[in-house]
Tab-separated table of C-alpha atoms and ligand atoms in Angstrom:
chain	number	residue	atom	x	y	z
A	1	MET	CA	0.000	0.000	0.000
A	2	PRO	CA	1.503	3.423	-0.906
A	3	SER	CA	2.332	5.506	2.184
A	4	SER	CA	-0.201	8.187	1.178
A	5	CYS	CA	-3.034	5.664	1.560
A	6	PRO	CA	-4.953	5.983	4.842
A	7	ALA	CA	-4.379	3.151	7.269
A	8	TYR	CA	-7.702	3.472	9.101
A	9	ARG	CA	-11.338	4.138	8.394
A	10	ALA	CA	-13.538	6.209	10.749
A	11	ARG	CA	-16.549	4.060	11.597
A	12	LEU	CA	-19.772	5.570	12.948
A	13	ILE	CA	-20.398	3.741	16.236
A	14	GLY	CA	-22.547	6.195	18.236
A	15	TRP	CA	-25.136	8.904	17.692
A	16	GLY	CA	-27.300	11.176	19.784
A	17	GLY	CA	-29.414	14.290	19.702
A	18	TYR	CA	-30.829	16.846	22.088
A	19	LEU	CA	-33.626	19.343	21.507
A	20	PRO	CA	-34.355	21.914	24.208
A	21	GLU	CA	-37.846	22.797	25.376
A	22	PRO	CA	-40.124	24.605	24.785
A	23	THR	CA	-41.220	24.179	21.186
A	24	PHE	CA	-42.910	27.002	19.314
A	25	THR	CA	-45.254	26.347	16.407
A	26	ASN	CA	-45.261	29.008	13.707
A	27	ALA	CA	-48.376	30.550	15.229
A	28	GLN	CA	-46.940	30.462	18.761
A	29	LEU	CA	-43.694	32.089	17.571
A	30	ALA	CA	-45.589	34.827	15.726
A	31	GLU	CA	-47.572	35.556	18.858
A	32	ALA	CA	-44.686	35.367	21.324
A	33	TYR	CA	-42.391	37.647	19.304
A	34	GLN	CA	-45.041	39.839	17.612
A	35	ILE	CA	-43.989	38.753	14.083
A	36	GLU	CA	-46.264	39.694	11.182
A	37	THR	CA	-46.378	36.353	9.391
A	38	ASP	CA	-48.631	33.368	8.869
A	39	ASP	CA	-48.311	29.624	9.141
A	40	ASP	CA	-49.209	29.007	5.469
A	41	TRP	CA	-46.446	31.291	4.196
A	42	ILE	CA	-43.823	29.652	6.428
A	43	VAL	CA	-44.897	26.082	5.620
A	44	GLN	CA	-45.096	26.684	1.861
A	45	ARG	CA	-41.850	28.658	1.513
A	46	THR	CA	-39.713	26.721	3.995
A	47	GLY	CA	-41.398	23.502	5.199
A	48	ILE	CA	-41.030	24.625	8.836
A	49	ARG	CA	-43.899	23.934	11.264
A	50	GLN	CA	-42.182	24.318	14.624
A	51	ARG	CA	-38.793	24.849	16.279
A	52	HIS	CA	-37.229	24.221	19.719
A	53	LEU	CA	-35.803	27.269	21.520
A	54	ALA	CA	-33.408	26.977	24.451
A	55	PRO	CA	-34.586	28.743	27.603
A	56	ALA	CA	-32.518	31.541	29.159
A	57	GLY	CA	-29.536	30.109	31.012
A	58	GLN	CA	-29.179	27.002	28.835
A	59	VAL	CA	-26.057	27.358	26.690
A	60	THR	CA	-24.723	25.599	23.614
A	61	SER	CA	-22.373	23.343	25.609
A	62	ASP	CA	-25.366	22.091	27.659
A	63	LEU	CA	-27.123	20.975	24.475
A	64	ALA	CA	-23.893	19.545	23.066
A	65	THR	CA	-23.131	17.595	26.258
A	66	ALA	CA	-26.599	16.006	26.335
A	67	ALA	CA	-26.266	14.886	22.703
A	68	ALA	CA	-22.715	13.633	23.345
A	69	GLN	CA	-23.807	11.572	26.373
A	70	GLN	CA	-26.383	9.780	24.211
A	71	ALA	CA	-23.817	9.145	21.480
A	72	LEU	CA	-21.344	7.719	24.022
A	73	ALA	CA	-24.058	5.432	25.432
A	74	VAL	CA	-24.900	4.094	21.948
A	75	ALA	CA	-21.183	3.534	21.310
A	76	GLY	CA	-20.777	1.805	24.677
A	77	LEU	CA	-17.879	4.099	25.576
A	78	GLN	CA	-16.946	6.142	28.656
A	79	ALA	CA	-16.014	9.829	28.439
A	80	ASN	CA	-12.326	9.084	28.918
A	81	ASP	CA	-12.291	6.690	25.943
A	82	ILE	CA	-12.462	9.790	23.701
A	83	GLN	CA	-9.225	11.388	22.429
A	84	LEU	CA	-10.712	14.133	20.243
A	85	ILE	CA	-13.745	16.399	20.774
A	86	ILE	CA	-14.783	18.786	18.017
A	87	VAL	CA	-17.797	21.052	18.359
A	88	ALA	CA	-19.131	22.708	15.216
A	89	THR	CA	-20.913	25.862	16.301
A	90	THR	CA	-21.577	29.479	15.392
A	91	THR	CA	-23.063	30.204	18.802
A	92	PRO	CA	-20.316	29.370	21.315
A	93	ASP	CA	-20.912	29.812	25.057
A	94	GLN	CA	-18.127	32.400	25.077
A	95	THR	CA	-15.834	34.011	22.508
A	96	PHE	CA	-13.203	31.840	24.170
A	97	PRO	CA	-12.446	29.228	25.398
A	98	ALA	CA	-13.920	26.892	22.831
A	99	THR	CA	-17.303	25.314	23.524
A	100	ALA	CA	-15.571	21.951	23.064
A	101	VAL	CA	-13.583	22.379	26.290
A	102	HIS	CA	-16.785	23.121	28.213
A	103	VAL	CA	-18.232	19.902	26.765
A	104	GLN	CA	-15.063	18.063	27.769
A	105	ARG	CA	-15.401	19.327	31.351
A	106	LYS	CA	-19.130	18.549	31.549
A	107	LEU	CA	-18.553	15.022	30.225
A	108	GLY	CA	-15.737	14.480	32.739
A	109	ASN	CA	-13.137	13.812	30.064
A	110	GLN	CA	-9.517	14.622	30.946
A	111	LEU	CA	-7.675	13.107	28.011
A	112	ALA	CA	-9.019	14.521	24.755
A	113	ILE	CA	-7.868	17.422	22.647
A	114	ALA	CA	-10.834	19.732	22.158
A	115	PHE	CA	-11.577	22.611	19.816
A	116	ASP	CA	-14.398	24.258	17.837
A	117	VAL	CA	-14.939	24.456	14.100
A	118	GLN	CA	-16.717	27.496	12.680
A	119	ALA	CA	-18.236	26.916	9.258
A	120	VAL	CA	-21.815	27.933	10.127
A	121	CYS	CA	-24.380	25.492	8.652
A	122	SER	CA	-21.627	23.396	7.023
A	123	GLY	CA	-19.848	23.137	10.372
A	124	PHE	CA	-20.758	19.531	11.095
A	125	VAL	CA	-19.511	18.269	7.724
A	126	TYR	CA	-16.305	20.306	8.175
A	127	ALA	CA	-15.824	18.918	11.711
A	128	LEU	CA	-16.491	15.367	10.525
A	129	SER	CA	-13.856	15.816	7.843
A	130	VAL	CA	-11.284	17.073	10.385
A	131	ALA	CA	-11.985	14.147	12.721
A	132	ASP	CA	-11.723	11.782	9.757
A	133	GLN	CA	-8.202	13.078	9.000
A	134	PHE	CA	-7.111	12.441	12.620
A	135	ILE	CA	-8.506	8.912	12.486
A	136	ARG	CA	-7.218	8.023	9.003
A	137	SER	CA	-3.715	9.029	9.999
A	138	GLY	CA	-3.821	6.870	13.146
A	139	GLN	CA	-3.533	9.800	15.599
A	140	VAL	CA	-6.884	9.196	17.269
A	141	ARG	CA	-8.899	6.042	17.989
A	142	ASN	CA	-12.204	7.494	19.247
A	143	ALA	CA	-13.549	10.931	18.288
A	144	LEU	CA	-16.656	12.814	19.339
A	145	VAL	CA	-18.010	15.161	16.671
A	146	ILE	CA	-20.835	17.463	17.708
A	147	GLY	CA	-22.932	20.082	15.942
A	148	ALA	CA	-24.580	22.344	18.508
A	149	GLU	CA	-26.331	25.692	18.272
A	150	THR	CA	-28.426	28.185	20.175
A	151	LEU	CA	-28.985	30.092	16.959
A	152	SER	CA	-32.063	31.814	18.367
A	153	ARG	CA	-29.636	34.037	20.323
A	154	LEU	CA	-28.477	35.620	17.040
A	155	LEU	CA	-31.927	36.426	15.694
A	156	ASP	CA	-33.439	39.857	15.173
A	157	TRP	CA	-37.042	39.184	16.160
A	158	GLN	CA	-38.142	42.294	14.217
A	159	ASN	CA	-36.914	40.722	10.954
A	160	ARG	CA	-39.573	38.256	9.837
A	161	THR	CA	-37.539	36.932	6.896
A	162	THR	CA	-34.964	35.388	9.276
A	163	ALA	CA	-36.730	35.132	12.677
A	164	ILE	CA	-38.987	32.296	11.535
A	165	LEU	CA	-36.237	30.126	10.022
A	166	PHE	CA	-34.064	28.902	12.893
A	167	GLY	CA	-34.132	26.676	15.960
A	168	ASP	CA	-31.816	25.371	18.687
A	169	GLY	CA	-30.456	21.864	19.214
A	170	ALA	CA	-27.444	19.552	19.147
A	171	GLY	CA	-26.480	16.299	17.490
A	172	ALA	CA	-23.401	14.164	18.066
A	173	VAL	CA	-21.610	11.161	16.624
A	174	VAL	CA	-18.795	8.936	17.866
A	175	LEU	CA	-16.259	7.780	15.296
A	176	GLN	CA	-13.871	4.885	15.881
A	177	ALA	CA	-10.756	3.913	13.933
A	178	GLU	CA	-10.862	0.522	12.226
A	179	PRO	CA	-8.023	-0.847	10.117
A	180	LEU	CA	-8.658	-0.152	6.455
A	181	MET	CA	-9.374	-3.380	4.633
A	182	GLU	CA	-8.165	-4.124	1.164
A	183	SER	CA	-10.844	-2.997	-1.262
A	184	THR	CA	-12.954	-5.615	-2.969
A	185	ASP	CA	-14.487	-2.908	-5.199
A	186	SER	CA	-13.429	-2.299	-8.769
A	187	GLY	CA	-12.598	1.327	-7.847
A	188	SER	CA	-10.064	2.508	-5.284
A	189	SER	CA	-12.409	4.045	-2.706
A	190	ASN	CA	-13.472	0.860	-0.902
A	191	LEU	CA	-17.180	1.575	-0.881
A	192	SER	CA	-18.090	-1.550	1.038
A	193	GLN	CA	-16.180	-1.128	4.321
A	194	PRO	CA	-18.265	0.702	6.971
A	195	GLY	CA	-17.132	4.218	7.848
A	196	ILE	CA	-16.447	7.573	6.247
A	197	ILE	CA	-15.617	6.897	2.611
A	198	SER	CA	-14.910	10.493	1.603
A	199	THR	CA	-15.530	14.095	2.558
A	200	HIS	CA	-15.709	17.027	0.137
A	201	LEU	CA	-15.283	20.587	1.437
A	202	TYR	CA	-15.610	23.942	-0.334
A	203	ALA	CA	-15.536	27.647	0.567
A	204	ASN	CA	-15.876	30.920	-1.316
A	205	GLY	CA	-15.467	34.112	0.710
A	206	GLN	CA	-16.748	36.220	-2.182
A	207	TYR	CA	-20.215	35.447	-0.867
A	208	ALA	CA	-19.494	36.487	2.747
A	209	ASP	CA	-21.909	39.428	2.605
A	210	LEU	CA	-24.943	37.305	1.661
A	211	LEU	CA	-25.224	35.601	5.080
A	212	TYR	CA	-23.452	37.001	8.155
A	213	THR	CA	-23.861	38.605	11.566
A	214	ASP	CA	-23.483	42.375	11.830
A	215	GLY	CA	-21.155	42.042	14.802
A	216	GLY	CA	-18.059	40.330	16.120
A	217	ALA	CA	-15.406	40.507	18.830
A	218	SER	CA	-12.893	42.502	16.802
A	219	SER	CA	-15.347	44.731	14.924
A	220	THR	CA	-18.215	45.753	17.219
A	221	GLN	CA	-17.452	43.871	20.453
A	222	THR	CA	-20.961	42.415	20.193
A	223	VAL	CA	-22.146	39.168	18.598
A	224	GLY	CA	-24.519	41.003	16.225
A	225	THR	CA	-27.652	39.599	14.619
A	226	LEU	CA	-28.073	37.300	11.638
A	227	GLN	CA	-28.491	39.045	8.271
A	228	MET	CA	-29.316	37.238	5.046
A	229	ASN	CA	-30.132	37.877	1.409
A	230	GLY	CA	-32.507	34.913	1.324
A	231	ARG	CA	-33.179	34.814	-2.407
A	232	GLU	CA	-29.507	34.865	-3.380
A	233	VAL	CA	-28.583	32.325	-0.695
A	234	PHE	CA	-31.335	30.054	-1.955
A	235	ARG	CA	-30.251	30.354	-5.608
A	236	LEU	CA	-26.556	29.763	-4.883
A	237	ALA	CA	-27.258	26.934	-2.425
A	238	VAL	CA	-29.131	24.969	-5.083
A	239	GLU	CA	-26.453	25.654	-7.710
A	240	LYS	CA	-23.389	24.852	-5.563
A	241	LEU	CA	-24.914	21.849	-3.811
A	242	GLN	CA	-26.111	20.262	-7.055
A	243	GLU	CA	-22.636	20.737	-8.569
A	244	MET	CA	-21.096	19.172	-5.477
A	245	LEU	CA	-23.407	16.134	-5.541
A	246	GLN	CA	-22.367	15.568	-9.141
A	247	THR	CA	-18.701	15.624	-8.061
A	248	VAL	CA	-19.287	13.212	-5.154
A	249	LEU	CA	-21.068	10.731	-7.425
A	250	ALA	CA	-18.440	11.034	-10.169
A	251	THR	CA	-15.593	10.539	-7.653
A	252	HIS	CA	-16.928	7.101	-6.780
A	253	ASN	CA	-18.515	6.256	-10.111
A	254	LEU	CA	-21.955	6.121	-8.486
A	255	LYS	CA	-25.453	6.970	-9.665
A	256	GLY	CA	-27.761	9.026	-7.436
A	257	THR	CA	-29.930	5.978	-6.920
A	258	ASP	CA	-26.969	4.057	-5.435
A	259	ILE	CA	-27.375	6.262	-2.341
A	260	ASP	CA	-29.610	4.661	0.311
A	261	TRP	CA	-30.187	7.817	2.361
A	262	LEU	CA	-29.772	11.528	1.787
A	263	VAL	CA	-29.348	13.341	5.118
A	264	PRO	CA	-29.299	16.989	4.046
A	265	HIS	CA	-28.817	20.196	5.987
A	266	GLN	CA	-32.322	21.353	6.881
A	267	ALA	CA	-32.513	24.981	5.697
A	268	ASN	CA	-35.466	24.908	3.327
A	269	ILE	CA	-37.596	21.998	2.103
A	270	ARG	CA	-37.364	23.378	-1.442
A	271	ILE	CA	-33.542	23.192	-1.367
A	272	ILE	CA	-33.803	19.610	-0.062
A	273	GLN	CA	-36.225	18.742	-2.893
A	274	ALA	CA	-33.784	20.156	-5.460
A	275	MET	CA	-31.082	17.780	-4.137
A	276	GLN	CA	-33.564	14.916	-4.109
A	277	GLN	CA	-34.325	15.605	-7.783
A	278	LYS	CA	-30.631	15.675	-8.642
A	279	LEU	CA	-30.182	12.217	-7.109
A	280	ALA	CA	-33.546	10.931	-8.412
A	281	LEU	CA	-34.368	9.545	-4.962
A	282	PRO	CA	-37.923	9.009	-3.662
A	283	ASP	CA	-39.217	10.798	-0.524
A	284	SER	CA	-38.784	7.529	1.357
A	285	GLN	CA	-34.958	7.859	1.143
A	286	ILE	CA	-34.616	11.420	2.462
A	287	ILE	CA	-34.432	12.254	6.169
A	288	VAL	CA	-36.479	15.416	6.690
A	289	THR	CA	-36.648	17.113	10.091
A	290	ILE	CA	-37.084	20.736	9.036
A	291	ASP	CA	-40.807	20.597	9.827
A	292	GLN	CA	-40.010	19.726	13.479
A	293	HIS	CA	-36.597	21.353	14.121
A	294	ALA	CA	-36.410	24.278	11.612
A	295	ASN	CA	-32.842	25.236	10.639
A	296	THR	CA	-30.492	24.403	13.526
A	297	SER	CA	-27.369	25.333	11.537
A	298	ALA	CA	-24.434	23.032	12.431
A	299	ALA	CA	-26.742	20.790	14.475
A	300	SER	CA	-29.184	20.007	11.687
A	301	ILE	CA	-27.330	17.127	10.018
A	302	PRO	CA	-26.342	15.203	13.173
A	303	LEU	CA	-29.875	15.705	14.535
A	304	ALA	CA	-31.390	14.328	11.319
A	305	LEU	CA	-28.881	11.463	11.265
A	306	ASN	CA	-29.793	10.628	14.851
A	307	VAL	CA	-33.517	10.584	13.984
A	308	GLY	CA	-32.970	8.242	11.012
A	309	LEU	CA	-30.694	5.866	12.938
A	310	ARG	CA	-32.823	5.804	16.092
A	311	ASP	CA	-36.099	5.079	14.337
A	312	GLY	CA	-34.406	2.282	12.383
A	313	ARG	CA	-34.841	3.720	8.898
A	314	ILE	CA	-31.070	3.961	8.387
A	315	LYS	CA	-29.654	0.457	8.826
A	316	ASN	CA	-26.229	-1.140	9.066
A	317	GLY	CA	-24.677	-1.317	5.632
A	318	ASP	CA	-26.619	1.629	4.169
A	319	LEU	CA	-24.807	4.202	2.037
A	320	VAL	CA	-25.561	7.666	3.445
A	321	LEU	CA	-24.825	11.039	1.869
A	322	LEU	CA	-24.639	14.160	4.045
A	323	GLU	CA	-24.605	17.632	2.460
A	324	ALA	CA	-24.740	21.214	3.710
A	325	MET	CA	-24.237	24.807	2.721
A	326	GLY	CA	-23.841	27.808	5.003
A	327	GLY	CA	-22.476	31.297	5.562
A	328	GLY	CA	-19.122	32.057	4.036
A	329	PHE	CA	-20.143	30.513	1.775
A	330	THR	CA	-18.957	27.147	2.934
A	331	TRP	CA	-20.360	23.885	1.688
A	332	GLY	CA	-19.525	20.234	1.918
A	333	ALA	CA	-20.558	16.601	1.755
A	334	ALA	CA	-19.661	13.304	3.387
A	335	LEU	CA	-20.271	9.812	2.044
A	336	ILE	CA	-20.602	7.207	4.797
A	337	ARG	CA	-21.240	3.479	4.868
A	338	VAL	CA	-23.112	2.868	8.149
B	401	UT7	O1	-28.778	27.526	6.431
B	401	UT7	C1	-28.111	28.537	5.743
B	401	UT7	C2	-28.645	28.689	4.404
B	401	UT7	N1	-29.897	29.411	4.421
B	401	UT7	C3	-30.763	29.148	3.494
B	401	UT7	O2	-30.535	28.258	2.714
B	401	UT7	C4	-32.006	30.030	3.335
B	401	UT7	C5	-32.232	30.268	1.866
B	401	UT7	N2	-33.349	31.135	1.563
B	401	UT7	C6	-34.640	30.792	1.786
B	401	UT7	O3	-34.899	29.742	2.327
B	401	UT7	C7	-35.728	31.705	1.272
B	401	UT7	O4	-35.144	32.718	0.499
B	401	UT7	C8	-36.578	32.337	2.401
B	401	UT7	C9	-37.439	31.280	3.050
B	401	UT7	C10	-35.697	33.001	3.424
B	401	UT7	C11	-37.506	33.398	1.791
B	401	UT7	O5	-38.317	32.808	0.796
B	401	UT7	P1	-38.465	33.536	-0.626
B	401	UT7	O6	-39.389	32.717	-1.415
B	401	UT7	O7	-37.095	33.761	-1.155
B	401	UT7	O8	-39.190	34.888	-0.219
B	401	UT7	P2	-38.706	36.397	-0.414
B	401	UT7	O9	-37.638	36.743	0.555
B	401	UT7	O10	-38.440	36.621	-1.866
B	401	UT7	O11	-40.039	37.169	-0.023
B	401	UT7	C12	-41.255	36.965	-0.755
B	401	UT7	C13	-42.355	37.742	-0.051
B	401	UT7	C14	-41.993	39.187	0.237
B	401	UT7	O12	-43.149	39.973	0.053
B	401	UT7	P3	-43.356	40.803	-1.303
B	401	UT7	O13	-42.196	41.727	-1.391
B	401	UT7	O14	-43.401	39.789	-2.398
B	401	UT7	O15	-44.669	41.494	-1.064
B	401	UT7	C15	-41.642	39.181	1.698
B	401	UT7	O16	-41.841	40.415	2.321
B	401	UT7	O17	-42.645	37.141	1.224
B	401	UT7	C16	-42.596	38.141	2.249
B	401	UT7	N3	-42.131	37.552	3.480
B	401	UT7	C17	-42.930	37.009	4.422
B	401	UT7	N4	-44.269	36.907	4.475
B	401	UT7	C18	-44.796	36.301	5.572
B	401	UT7	C19	-40.841	37.383	3.896
B	401	UT7	N5	-40.803	36.761	5.084
B	401	UT7	C20	-42.088	36.522	5.435
B	401	UT7	C21	-42.700	35.917	6.535
B	401	UT7	N6	-44.034	35.825	6.553
B	401	UT7	N7	-41.983	35.393	7.554
């Protein structure tokens, strides 16, 4: 085997999710925050019916820790079995230290390295890719990768085009190194061995002013509120994500219908449907949570993955494609054999 070939594959051995209470239906949100909107508009344009919002005092690391504890239980591991903790978040507890070290402390882990990844809604796919590199290279045996957000804390409740879109939550996975087996496939990517087959990351800072917060530690010394040019974000998301799916399929010489499950970032049901069309997959092979969770940014993919695995729809051996796009722009995908 050439030395550049990875020696290990990162296998998905645990998953968990946490959604804070209370939930707000569209009508309850409109009433609570005095937003001039209606349920029909929100459902038709976005697919969202309700969202969970963290109560005052509950911070991102609380959500992340609860999701991580579930993922550790599924994996059958103790906190100190973990050597790497990555939290993907745009809503850290503090500017520093990283939310990941708060999670480490709350879990009672003393051995891991811990840091955050900031790639907004693509954060979980970015974090998964980073953890995958640590595992492939043999530096880490067990990694905890978490997407966690209290995105409601960045919302301008006077702005109805953004206030209705987001929710809070956390999802987590545990990855474990397994020796890479010799491929029995005709191609070189070993599609049959369980674990992360490939990750595909992209960024283009030219689009930074389409989705951002109007604050930051070094500019305003405040966190700011979320600002978005929704129409442009929508148009570019469909274009860039469809291009990326084409690349992922071509890389492995796959057809869209070879994918068992699409677990997309949950930003807008119409964006999800555009990806579904690209892959020619039926509704029954897409995990959709946007109606229940709204857009939870970096948490949306691990939360959706957790739902699909827990309810038994996603089974051992299934080929799962994750994809996301977020502020930056950043976007990315991961192909996983469960
Ligand atoms: O996760 C990160 C990535 N984020 C995304 O992918 C979000 C991408 N963008 C979107 O999902 C959509 O652009 C939105 C859901 C944000 C907006 O949908 P749209 O179809 O692009 O609507 P629009 O912004 O073009 O607005 C259409 C109309 C406007 O009224 P007029 O000017 O046509 O009279 C808005 O004022 O809808 C109005 N509107 C609303 N009406 C009721 C905007 N927000 C609301 C609202 N309730 N909440």
